[in-house]
PDB file of C-alpha atoms in Angstrom:
ATOM      1  CA  MET A   1      49.260  25.150 115.713  1.00 95.00           C
ATOM      2  CA  ILE A   2      45.762  23.805 116.343  1.00 98.00           C
ATOM      3  CA  LYS A   3      45.774  21.721 119.518  1.00 98.00           C
ATOM      4  CA  ALA A   4      42.154  21.832 120.705  1.00 98.00           C
ATOM      5  CA  ILE A   5      38.635  21.756 119.285  1.00 98.00           C
ATOM      6  CA  LEU A   6      35.870  23.670 121.109  1.00 98.00           C
ATOM      7  CA  PHE A   7      32.363  22.415 120.419  1.00 98.00           C
ATOM      8  CA  ASP A   8      29.137  24.305 120.945  1.00 98.00           C
ATOM      9  CA  LEU A   9      26.307  22.060 122.175  1.00 98.00           C
ATOM     10  CA  ASP A  10      22.783  23.227 121.360  1.00 97.00           C
ATOM     11  CA  ASP A  11      21.952  22.822 117.654  1.00 97.00           C
ATOM     12  CA  THR A  12      25.579  21.890 116.989  1.00 98.00           C
ATOM     13  CA  LEU A  13      26.010  18.487 118.638  1.00 98.00           C
ATOM     14  CA  LEU A  14      22.414  18.329 119.874  1.00 98.00           C
ATOM     15  CA  ASP A  15      19.338  18.824 117.708  1.00 96.00           C
ATOM     16  CA  ILE A  16      17.090  20.756 120.089  1.00 95.00           C
ATOM     17  CA  ARG A  17      14.268  23.275 119.982  1.00 92.00           C
ATOM     18  CA  LEU A  18      16.224  25.558 122.272  1.00 92.00           C
ATOM     19  CA  GLU A  19      13.604  28.285 122.721  1.00 92.00           C
ATOM     20  CA  TYR A  20      11.013  25.728 123.779  1.00 92.00           C
ATOM     21  CA  PHE A  21      13.482  23.996 126.095  1.00 94.00           C
ATOM     22  CA  LEU A  22      14.384  27.346 127.690  1.00 95.00           C
ATOM     23  CA  PHE A  23      10.705  28.117 128.264  1.00 95.00           C
ATOM     24  CA  ARG A  24      10.094  24.732 129.898  1.00 94.00           C
ATOM     25  CA  TYR A  25      13.300  24.964 131.926  1.00 97.00           C
ATOM     26  CA  ILE A  26      12.535  28.444 133.279  1.00 98.00           C
ATOM     27  CA  SER A  27       8.892  27.532 133.831  1.00 97.00           C
ATOM     28  CA  GLY A  28       9.921  24.640 136.060  1.00 97.00           C
ATOM     29  CA  GLN A  29      12.337  26.844 137.982  1.00 98.00           C
ATOM     30  CA  ALA A  30       9.576  29.423 138.416  1.00 98.00           C
ATOM     31  CA  HIS A  31       7.388  26.894 140.240  1.00 97.00           C
ATOM     32  CA  ILE A  32      10.282  26.186 142.627  1.00 97.00           C
ATOM     33  CA  PHE A  33      10.988  29.839 143.332  1.00 98.00           C
ATOM     34  CA  SER A  34       7.299  30.625 143.668  1.00 98.00           C
ATOM     35  CA  ASP A  35       6.995  28.019 146.419  1.00 97.00           C
ATOM     36  CA  ILE A  36      10.165  29.224 148.161  1.00 96.00           C
ATOM     37  CA  SER A  37       9.448  32.949 147.974  1.00 97.00           C
ATOM     38  CA  GLY A  38       5.686  32.934 148.379  1.00 97.00           C
ATOM     39  CA  LYS A  39       5.433  35.067 145.243  1.00 97.00           C
ATOM     40  CA  SER A  40       3.063  34.218 142.422  1.00 98.00           C
ATOM     41  CA  TYR A  41       4.205  31.986 139.581  1.00 98.00           C
ATOM     42  CA  PRO A  42       4.051  34.886 137.043  1.00 98.00           C
ATOM     43  CA  ALA A  43       6.173  37.034 139.368  1.00 98.00           C
ATOM     44  CA  ALA A  44       8.737  34.258 139.797  1.00 98.00           C
ATOM     45  CA  PHE A  45       8.810  33.570 136.055  1.00 98.00           C
ATOM     46  CA  GLY A  46       9.318  37.257 135.266  1.00 98.00           C
ATOM     47  CA  SER A  47      12.093  37.540 137.835  1.00 98.00           C
ATOM     48  CA  LEU A  48      13.867  34.528 136.368  1.00 98.00           C
ATOM     49  CA  VAL A  49      13.652  35.896 132.840  1.00 98.00           C
ATOM     50  CA  ASN A  50      15.087  39.192 134.068  1.00 98.00           C
ATOM     51  CA  ALA A  51      17.934  37.379 135.846  1.00 98.00           C
ATOM     52  CA  TYR A  52      18.850  35.442 132.716  1.00 98.00           C
ATOM     53  CA  LEU A  53      18.715  38.597 130.603  1.00 98.00           C
ATOM     54  CA  THR A  54      20.953  40.320 133.136  1.00 98.00           C
ATOM     55  CA  ILE A  55      23.728  37.729 132.955  1.00 98.00           C
ATOM     56  CA  ASN A  56      23.398  37.682 129.152  1.00 98.00           C
ATOM     57  CA  ASN A  57      23.882  41.466 128.908  1.00 98.00           C
ATOM     58  CA  GLN A  58      26.900  42.014 126.660  1.00 97.00           C
ATOM     59  CA  LYS A  59      27.566  45.450 128.206  1.00 97.00           C
ATOM     60  CA  ARG A  60      28.226  44.107 131.710  1.00 96.00           C
ATOM     61  CA  THR A  61      31.179  45.592 133.580  1.00 97.00           C
ATOM     62  CA  ASP A  62      30.986  43.568 136.821  1.00 97.00           C
ATOM     63  CA  GLY A  63      33.422  40.869 137.878  1.00 96.00           C
ATOM     64  CA  LEU A  64      30.830  38.417 139.183  1.00 98.00           C
ATOM     65  CA  THR A  65      30.343  34.914 137.880  1.00 98.00           C
ATOM     66  CA  ASN A  66      27.111  34.398 135.994  1.00 98.00           C
ATOM     67  CA  ARG A  67      25.759  32.441 138.957  1.00 98.00           C
ATOM     68  CA  GLU A  68      26.647  35.193 141.429  1.00 98.00           C
ATOM     69  CA  LEU A  69      24.964  37.872 139.317  1.00 98.00           C
ATOM     70  CA  PHE A  70      21.979  35.616 138.648  1.00 98.00           C
ATOM     71  CA  ASN A  71      21.530  34.980 142.381  1.00 98.00           C
ATOM     72  CA  ALA A  72      21.933  38.650 143.287  1.00 98.00           C
ATOM     73  CA  THR A  73      19.383  39.741 140.671  1.00 98.00           C
ATOM     74  CA  LEU A  74      16.887  37.024 141.525  1.00 98.00           C
ATOM     75  CA  GLY A  75      17.343  37.374 145.269  1.00 97.00           C
ATOM     76  CA  LYS A  76      16.598  41.085 145.153  1.00 97.00           C
ATOM     77  CA  SER A  77      13.434  40.747 143.093  1.00 97.00           C
ATOM     78  CA  LEU A  78      12.020  37.747 144.989  1.00 97.00           C
ATOM     79  CA  GLU A  79      13.385  38.736 148.423  1.00 96.00           C
ATOM     80  CA  ILE A  80      15.051  35.364 148.966  1.00 96.00           C
ATOM     81  CA  THR A  81      18.583  33.978 149.349  1.00 96.00           C
ATOM     82  CA  PRO A  82      19.268  31.730 146.319  1.00 95.00           C
ATOM     83  CA  GLU A  83      22.545  30.562 147.914  1.00 95.00           C
ATOM     84  CA  ASP A  84      20.605  28.952 150.770  1.00 96.00           C
ATOM     85  CA  PRO A  85      21.410  25.204 150.876  1.00 95.00           C
ATOM     86  CA  MET A  86      17.706  24.383 150.703  1.00 94.00           C
ATOM     87  CA  VAL A  87      17.333  26.376 147.487  1.00 96.00           C
ATOM     88  CA  MET A  88      20.496  24.916 145.993  1.00 96.00           C
ATOM     89  CA  ASP A  89      19.335  21.377 146.813  1.00 97.00           C
ATOM     90  CA  ALA A  90      15.977  22.050 145.167  1.00 97.00           C
ATOM     91  CA  LEU A  91      17.648  23.332 141.984  1.00 97.00           C
ATOM     92  CA  HIS A  92      20.075  20.399 141.936  1.00 97.00           C
ATOM     93  CA  CYS A  93      17.173  17.987 142.238  1.00 98.00           C
ATOM     94  CA  TYR A  94      15.358  19.825 139.452  1.00 98.00           C
ATOM     95  CA  ASP A  95      18.345  19.603 137.081  1.00 98.00           C
ATOM     96  CA  THR A  96      19.087  15.952 137.825  1.00 98.00           C
ATOM     97  CA  GLU A  97      15.631  14.467 138.347  1.00 97.00           C
ATOM     98  CA  ILE A  98      13.084  16.621 136.486  1.00 96.00           C
ATOM     99  CA  VAL A  99      14.928  18.072 133.487  1.00 96.00           C
ATOM    100  CA  PRO A 100      15.854  14.637 132.031  1.00 95.00           C
ATOM    101  CA  SER A 101      12.145  13.816 131.709  1.00 93.00           C
ATOM    102  CA  MET A 102      11.552  16.847 129.478  1.00 93.00           C
ATOM    103  CA  ASN A 103      12.869  15.055 126.400  1.00 92.00           C
ATOM    104  CA  LYS A 104       9.802  13.278 125.079  1.00 79.00           C
ATOM    105  CA  LYS A 105       8.507  12.323 121.674  1.00 67.00           C
ATOM    106  CA  GLY A 106       6.105  14.821 120.221  1.00 61.00           C
ATOM    107  CA  PHE A 107       6.327  18.577 120.183  1.00 60.00           C
ATOM    108  CA  PHE A 108       9.653  18.649 122.037  1.00 73.00           C
ATOM    109  CA  GLU A 109      12.169  15.930 121.311  1.00 83.00           C
ATOM    110  CA  SER A 110      15.930  16.391 121.275  1.00 94.00           C
ATOM    111  CA  ARG A 111      18.233  13.975 119.494  1.00 94.00           C
ATOM    112  CA  PRO A 112      21.870  13.722 118.426  1.00 96.00           C
ATOM    113  CA  GLU A 113      22.751  16.045 115.577  1.00 97.00           C
ATOM    114  CA  PRO A 114      23.673  13.933 112.521  1.00 97.00           C
ATOM    115  CA  GLY A 115      27.438  13.593 112.382  1.00 97.00           C
ATOM    116  CA  ALA A 116      28.035  14.529 116.029  1.00 97.00           C
ATOM    117  CA  ASN A 117      29.620  11.230 117.036  1.00 97.00           C
ATOM    118  CA  GLU A 118      31.581  11.128 113.805  1.00 98.00           C
ATOM    119  CA  ALA A 119      33.027  14.589 114.447  1.00 98.00           C
ATOM    120  CA  ILE A 120      33.927  13.781 118.046  1.00 98.00           C
ATOM    121  CA  GLN A 121      35.566  10.517 117.024  1.00 98.00           C
ATOM    122  CA  LYS A 122      37.637  12.296 114.370  1.00 98.00           C
ATOM    123  CA  VAL A 123      38.913  14.788 116.950  1.00 98.00           C
ATOM    124  CA  GLN A 124      39.910  11.915 119.218  1.00 98.00           C
ATOM    125  CA  ASP A 125      41.570  10.021 116.369  1.00 98.00           C
ATOM    126  CA  MET A 126      43.686  13.098 115.621  1.00 98.00           C
ATOM    127  CA  GLY A 127      44.797  13.313 119.252  1.00 98.00           C
ATOM    128  CA  LEU A 128      43.385  16.803 119.731  1.00 98.00           C
ATOM    129  CA  THR A 129      42.072  18.137 123.032  1.00 98.00           C
ATOM    130  CA  MET A 130      38.306  18.603 123.111  1.00 98.00           C
ATOM    131  CA  ALA A 131      36.226  21.014 125.217  1.00 98.00           C
ATOM    132  CA  LEU A 132      32.551  21.982 125.336  1.00 98.00           C
ATOM    133  CA  ALA A 133      32.104  25.735 124.897  1.00 98.00           C
ATOM    134  CA  THR A 134      28.343  25.913 125.415  1.00 97.00           C
ATOM    135  CA  ASN A 135      26.595  29.114 126.433  1.00 94.00           C
ATOM    136  CA  THR A 136      26.783  29.662 130.175  1.00 97.00           C
ATOM    137  CA  LEU A 137      23.139  29.864 131.225  1.00 97.00           C
ATOM    138  CA  PHE A 138      22.957  26.394 132.787  1.00 98.00           C
ATOM    139  CA  SER A 139      24.507  24.335 135.549  1.00 98.00           C
ATOM    140  CA  LEU A 140      26.889  21.479 134.812  1.00 98.00           C
ATOM    141  CA  GLU A 141      24.077  19.062 135.691  1.00 98.00           C
ATOM    142  CA  ALA A 142      21.760  20.601 133.074  1.00 98.00           C
ATOM    143  CA  ASP A 143      24.587  20.546 130.527  1.00 98.00           C
ATOM    144  CA  MET A 144      25.167  16.852 131.247  1.00 98.00           C
ATOM    145  CA  VAL A 145      21.475  16.116 130.698  1.00 97.00           C
ATOM    146  CA  ARG A 146      21.649  17.659 127.231  1.00 97.00           C
ATOM    147  CA  LEU A 147      24.893  15.816 126.491  1.00 98.00           C
ATOM    148  CA  GLY A 148      22.982  12.638 127.322  1.00 97.00           C
ATOM    149  CA  TRP A 149      20.258  13.584 124.857  1.00 97.00           C
ATOM    150  CA  ALA A 150      23.018  14.035 122.274  1.00 97.00           C
ATOM    151  CA  GLY A 151      24.380  10.582 123.134  1.00 96.00           C
ATOM    152  CA  ILE A 152      27.814  11.955 124.024  1.00 97.00           C
ATOM    153  CA  GLU A 153      27.738  12.150 127.826  1.00 96.00           C
ATOM    154  CA  ASP A 154      30.926  10.061 127.917  1.00 96.00           C
ATOM    155  CA  ALA A 155      32.863  12.191 125.428  1.00 97.00           C
ATOM    156  CA  PRO A 156      36.254  13.176 126.907  1.00 97.00           C
ATOM    157  CA  PHE A 157      35.736  16.928 127.204  1.00 98.00           C
ATOM    158  CA  VAL A 158      38.506  18.439 129.326  1.00 98.00           C
ATOM    159  CA  ALA A 159      36.209  21.306 130.351  1.00 98.00           C
ATOM    160  CA  ILE A 160      32.564  22.331 130.061  1.00 98.00           C
ATOM    161  CA  SER A 161      31.558  25.974 130.412  1.00 98.00           C
ATOM    162  CA  THR A 162      28.713  26.571 132.883  1.00 98.00           C
ATOM    163  CA  ILE A 163      26.862  29.333 134.697  1.00 98.00           C
ATOM    164  CA  ASP A 164      29.158  28.719 137.670  1.00 97.00           C
ATOM    165  CA  THR A 165      32.510  28.929 135.862  1.00 96.00           C
ATOM    166  CA  ALA A 166      32.077  31.998 133.639  1.00 98.00           C
ATOM    167  CA  THR A 167      31.636  35.729 134.144  1.00 98.00           C
ATOM    168  CA  ARG A 168      30.153  36.321 130.692  1.00 98.00           C
ATOM    169  CA  THR A 169      28.069  34.633 128.005  1.00 98.00           C
ATOM    170  CA  LYS A 170      28.619  34.203 124.286  1.00 98.00           C
ATOM    171  CA  PRO A 171      29.666  35.986 122.123  1.00 98.00           C
ATOM    172  CA  SER A 172      31.658  38.077 124.590  1.00 98.00           C
ATOM    173  CA  ALA A 173      35.388  37.866 123.908  1.00 98.00           C
ATOM    174  CA  ARG A 174      35.811  37.668 127.685  1.00 98.00           C
ATOM    175  CA  TYR A 175      33.780  34.446 127.775  1.00 98.00           C
ATOM    176  CA  TYR A 176      36.080  32.856 125.221  1.00 98.00           C
ATOM    177  CA  GLN A 177      39.261  34.208 126.802  1.00 98.00           C
ATOM    178  CA  GLU A 178      38.239  32.842 130.211  1.00 98.00           C
ATOM    179  CA  PHE A 179      37.418  29.440 128.762  1.00 98.00           C
ATOM    180  CA  LEU A 180      40.681  29.286 126.815  1.00 98.00           C
ATOM    181  CA  GLY A 181      42.478  30.105 130.052  1.00 98.00           C
ATOM    182  CA  GLN A 182      40.728  27.202 131.775  1.00 97.00           C
ATOM    183  CA  ILE A 183      41.949  24.698 129.199  1.00 98.00           C
ATOM    184  CA  GLY A 184      45.396  26.262 128.828  1.00 98.00           C
ATOM    185  CA  PHE A 185      45.466  27.177 125.143  1.00 98.00           C
ATOM    186  CA  SER A 186      45.661  30.393 123.147  1.00 98.00           C
ATOM    187  CA  ALA A 187      42.994  31.409 120.630  1.00 98.00           C
ATOM    188  CA  ALA A 188      45.327  30.538 117.738  1.00 97.00           C
ATOM    189  CA  GLU A 189      45.720  27.004 119.122  1.00 98.00           C
ATOM    190  CA  CYS A 190      41.972  26.287 119.089  1.00 98.00           C
ATOM    191  CA  LEU A 191      39.174  25.820 116.586  1.00 98.00           C
ATOM    192  CA  MET A 192      35.607  26.667 117.600  1.00 98.00           C
ATOM    193  CA  VAL A 193      32.775  24.602 116.066  1.00 98.00           C
ATOM    194  CA  GLY A 194      29.281  26.065 116.193  1.00 98.00           C
ATOM    195  CA  ASN A 195      26.054  26.779 114.365  1.00 98.00           C
ATOM    196  CA  ASP A 196      25.196  30.277 115.582  1.00 97.00           C
ATOM    197  CA  ILE A 197      26.564  33.263 113.673  1.00 96.00           C
ATOM    198  CA  GLN A 198      25.645  35.545 116.594  1.00 95.00           C
ATOM    199  CA  ARG A 199      27.261  33.553 119.422  1.00 97.00           C
ATOM    200  CA  ASP A 200      29.932  31.221 118.066  1.00 98.00           C
ATOM    201  CA  PHE A 201      32.178  33.966 116.709  1.00 98.00           C
ATOM    202  CA  PRO A 202      33.835  35.935 119.552  1.00 98.00           C
ATOM    203  CA  HIS A 203      33.016  39.639 119.688  1.00 97.00           C
ATOM    204  CA  PRO A 204      35.298  41.424 119.318  1.00 97.00           C
ATOM    205  CA  ASP A 205      37.472  39.063 117.319  1.00 97.00           C
ATOM    206  CA  ILE A 206      40.256  37.478 119.403  1.00 98.00           C
ATOM    207  CA  GLY A 207      41.840  35.402 116.652  1.00 97.00           C
ATOM    208  CA  LEU A 208      39.842  32.243 117.394  1.00 98.00           C
ATOM    209  CA  PRO A 209      38.934  30.514 114.101  1.00 98.00           C
ATOM    210  CA  THR A 210      35.386  29.161 113.847  1.00 98.00           C
ATOM    211  CA  ALA A 211      34.112  26.235 111.794  1.00 98.00           C
ATOM    212  CA  TYR A 212      30.466  26.966 111.005  1.00 98.00           C
ATOM    213  CA  VAL A 213      27.977  24.078 110.885  1.00 98.00           C
ATOM    214  CA  GLY A 214      24.742  26.059 110.572  1.00 94.00           C
ATOM    215  CA  HIS A 215      22.608  27.145 107.633  1.00 92.00           C
ATOM    216  CA  ALA A 216      23.981  30.612 106.910  1.00 94.00           C
ATOM    217  CA  ASN A 217      27.162  31.688 105.116  1.00 93.00           C
ATOM    218  CA  PRO A 218      29.274  33.773 107.511  1.00 95.00           C
ATOM    219  CA  ARG A 219      32.367  35.242 105.898  1.00 93.00           C
ATOM    220  CA  ARG A 220      34.410  34.874 109.095  1.00 95.00           C
ATOM    221  CA  ALA A 221      34.066  31.084 109.074  1.00 98.00           C
ATOM    222  CA  VAL A 222      37.118  28.995 108.162  1.00 98.00           C
ATOM    223  CA  PHE A 223      34.763  26.127 107.277  1.00 98.00           C
ATOM    224  CA  ARG A 224      31.121  25.938 106.192  1.00 98.00           C
ATOM    225  CA  GLY A 225      29.196  22.688 106.030  1.00 97.00           C
ATOM    226  CA  ASN A 226      27.553  20.032 108.188  1.00 97.00           C
ATOM    227  CA  LEU A 227      29.151  17.866 110.872  1.00 98.00           C
ATOM    228  CA  HIS A 228      29.687  14.943 108.497  1.00 98.00           C
ATOM    229  CA  GLN A 229      31.637  17.231 106.188  1.00 98.00           C
ATOM    230  CA  PHE A 230      33.490  18.777 109.119  1.00 98.00           C
ATOM    231  CA  ALA A 231      34.681  15.361 110.265  1.00 98.00           C
ATOM    232  CA  GLN A 232      35.900  14.534 106.780  1.00 98.00           C
ATOM    233  CA  GLU A 233      37.614  17.881 106.263  1.00 98.00           C
ATOM    234  CA  LEU A 234      39.102  18.323 109.744  1.00 98.00           C
ATOM    235  CA  PRO A 235      42.601  16.971 108.959  1.00 98.00           C
ATOM    236  CA  ARG A 236      42.925  19.237 105.921  1.00 98.00           C
ATOM    237  CA  LEU A 237      41.400  22.156 107.813  1.00 98.00           C
ATOM    238  CA  VAL A 238      43.866  21.808 110.682  1.00 98.00           C
ATOM    239  CA  GLU A 239      46.740  21.501 108.215  1.00 97.00           C
ATOM    240  CA  SER A 240      45.616  24.669 106.444  1.00 96.00           C
ATOM    241  CA  LEU A 241      45.244  26.656 109.664  1.00 96.00           C
ATOM    242  CA  ASN A 242      48.654  25.482 110.857  1.00 96.00           C
ATOM    243  CA  ALA A 243      50.219  26.551 107.577  1.00 94.00           C
ATOM    244  CA  GLN A 244      48.636  30.007 107.841  1.00 88.00           C
ATOM    245  CA  GLU A 245      49.927  30.351 111.395  1.00 82.00           C
ATOM    246  CA  SER A 246      53.446  29.415 110.263  1.00 81.00           C
ATOM    247  CA  GLU A 247      53.342  32.056 107.551  1.00 78.00           C
ATOM    248  CA  ASN A 248      52.399  34.704 110.093  1.00 68.00           C
TER     249      ASN A 248
END
């Protein structure tokens, strides 16, 4: 029986030019780490990119959190200690004070995805648990900034996946299994909602149904459409999934 809805964030609930945001986000971090390490900005930027690629490696076998592996990789290349309170304070300040100012009209402007509030309200009206299963490259503070841009910073998510709480990134089945464990539900009791055919379908399949709100036509999706349509169809979709589960 479906008891919880897991929402992706970027380009699902939030209309964002994610590649451009990532570039600006890492660029700002690079200036911080350049100042701290004494390395050049290009060296710091390259080290950061390598650290993010390392935690996103789907062939990882370590048991570290994404933050722990990120810090170890970055610390080695820049010869610093990212866990130092001074460094952590600088990054916290960056995420809470600088990142919010990145959303400006013009080339880069993020806004709520049409239908986002409608979909969230429908989930609440149905009494279902709601969690934010966003990719785990960012801190909770950076996730909250983007939730603000989506106009849903007050949505009652019981959990938000972050770089600090996960040991893998999407689409790793381990990422999803860990997150399901955090919210206390099985894969069959949840419905994932996302726009990315590469990341919002667990690999390998763990029996977590996915409602697809992107522009492709993935065969694994139990729903295909936009968020407005998802909100309208959610009661029937949940009823159908529950009936299939009963038959099995």
